Amino acid sequence: MFSAIREKLALAAQSPKFARNQLRKRLFGLNHAPFPSDITLFLTDRCNFACKMCSYGEARADRQSQLRADMPLDLVDKISSEASHYGAFIELFGGEPLLHREIAEAVRIASRKNLISVVSTNGLLLPRLAQVLVESRTRIVRISLDGWDDDSQKERGNVASSFRAIMDGIRAVAAAKKKSLFPLVRIVTVITKANFHNLHQIQSAAYGAGVRHWTILNYQFITRAAVEAHEQSRFGDHFISDPIGSGGYLDAEQVSGLRRSLEQVRTNLSSSMRDMQVFYPWHVDVDRYYSDLPPSPKTVCTMPLSRVDVHRDGRVALCGDGYTIGNLHEETLRSAWTGDRMKAFRKIWNEPHASFPMCFRCCGIADTISFAGCG
């Protein structure tokens, strides 16, 4: 608990505007926010993993002729300058952001603006670039870890020895930052068919590597019926979830295995790993979530009211490529955020029970999603 408080105070000291922004969100909500509080920069479409659950794999395949391009640093600077004024949170993402040819300078730009900068990586290049990230003043390194050893982690991105690389990378970051608090290292795990029964082993691996902040995400999928329903909606046919045929992503026996593993995670937290923070929507009815049943009509999403995604070509969109609201080569981020396309989206999104079929199992609604007591 003390460690978590220390980290929050340190981040607030790094960016007082960010701290005030977070407080304003809690006090006044998100509907009238003058600027997004979370900005994700898609620095590159290139990736050295081949993850089955990647929501942007198809988009990358559609842009093969442009795969060598990265987001230019002048665009990173423009976004960071504007974000600094409003105290926004910047996530450097991809593809794999460590493949960006000037990743160190991209992080330095955000750091010079006193922004909370997060690099979200698969960790494969972390052993080689740990020193670079520390010296460029990265505040948080968020690593995807879906396995507990080399064989299980290979299921994530089809890369041999990637588990070993991630563990080496975590140790390299710890060695490079010495006694400094930053960068904070955080692990994110997606529940998949390859790891649902062994989440507690991933927990042990992360804990053994010295990581004390772990987020577990439910798998994003969309059924064929939901695909067809979403294609008839007002926001086109782009899907950020993995389309499956019918039924659910996990069967009843697999869900039972998932539940047992989650309970072991909680047992570990109350015994040998009390100083670890684990973030997971424990209230979700996993039986219903992983089936093909719809969620509760009360399900809402706050992501489009607080976050935007900026692509390397300057496009500003909600939910990845879900809905474009502007382009930074033609306007500012604030003008896109307050412009006509965003207003039209908010008008529809604020209608009662306006969640779209595509969004039923998105990690963005993890805090409010309900799969209990609905027909």
Short mmCIF file of N, CA and C in Angstrom, two decimals, residues 11 25 68 120 142 210 239 309 347 355-356 375:
data_model
loop_
_atom_site.label_atom_id
_atom_site.label_comp_id
_atom_site.label_asym_id
_atom_site.label_seq_id
_atom_site.Cartn_x
_atom_site.Cartn_y
_atom_site.Cartn_z
N LEU A 11 4.15 10.48 -9.43
CA LEU A 11 3.60 10.82 -10.74
C LEU A 11 2.91 12.18 -10.69
N LYS A 25 -11.73 14.85 -13.32
CA LYS A 25 -12.53 13.74 -13.85
C LYS A 25 -13.40 13.12 -12.78
N ARG A 68 6.69 0.59 -43.62
CA ARG A 68 8.00 1.08 -43.20
C ARG A 68 7.92 2.45 -42.54
N SER A 120 4.16 1.14 -24.02
CA SER A 120 3.52 -0.18 -23.96
C SER A 120 4.19 -1.09 -24.97
N ARG A 142 5.09 -0.47 -19.70
CA ARG A 142 4.00 -1.44 -19.56
C ARG A 142 4.28 -2.61 -20.51
N GLY A 210 10.12 -9.06 -9.63
CA GLY A 210 10.11 -7.80 -8.91
C GLY A 210 8.99 -6.85 -9.28
N PHE A 239 -13.95 -3.50 -36.64
CA PHE A 239 -14.03 -4.24 -35.38
C PHE A 239 -12.69 -4.22 -34.68
N ASP A 309 -7.06 8.13 -30.01
CA ASP A 309 -5.92 7.44 -30.60
C ASP A 309 -5.44 8.27 -31.78
N LYS A 347 -23.49 12.72 -29.08
CA LYS A 347 -24.96 12.76 -29.07
C LYS A 347 -25.54 11.36 -29.11
N SER A 355 -24.53 1.47 -26.22
CA SER A 355 -23.36 0.64 -26.53
C SER A 355 -23.62 -0.18 -27.78
N PHE A 356 -22.63 -0.23 -28.64
CA PHE A 356 -22.78 -0.95 -29.90
C PHE A 356 -22.38 -2.41 -29.74
N GLY A 375 -31.44 -11.04 -19.86
CA GLY A 375 -31.89 -12.09 -20.74
C GLY A 375 -31.28 -12.01 -22.11
#
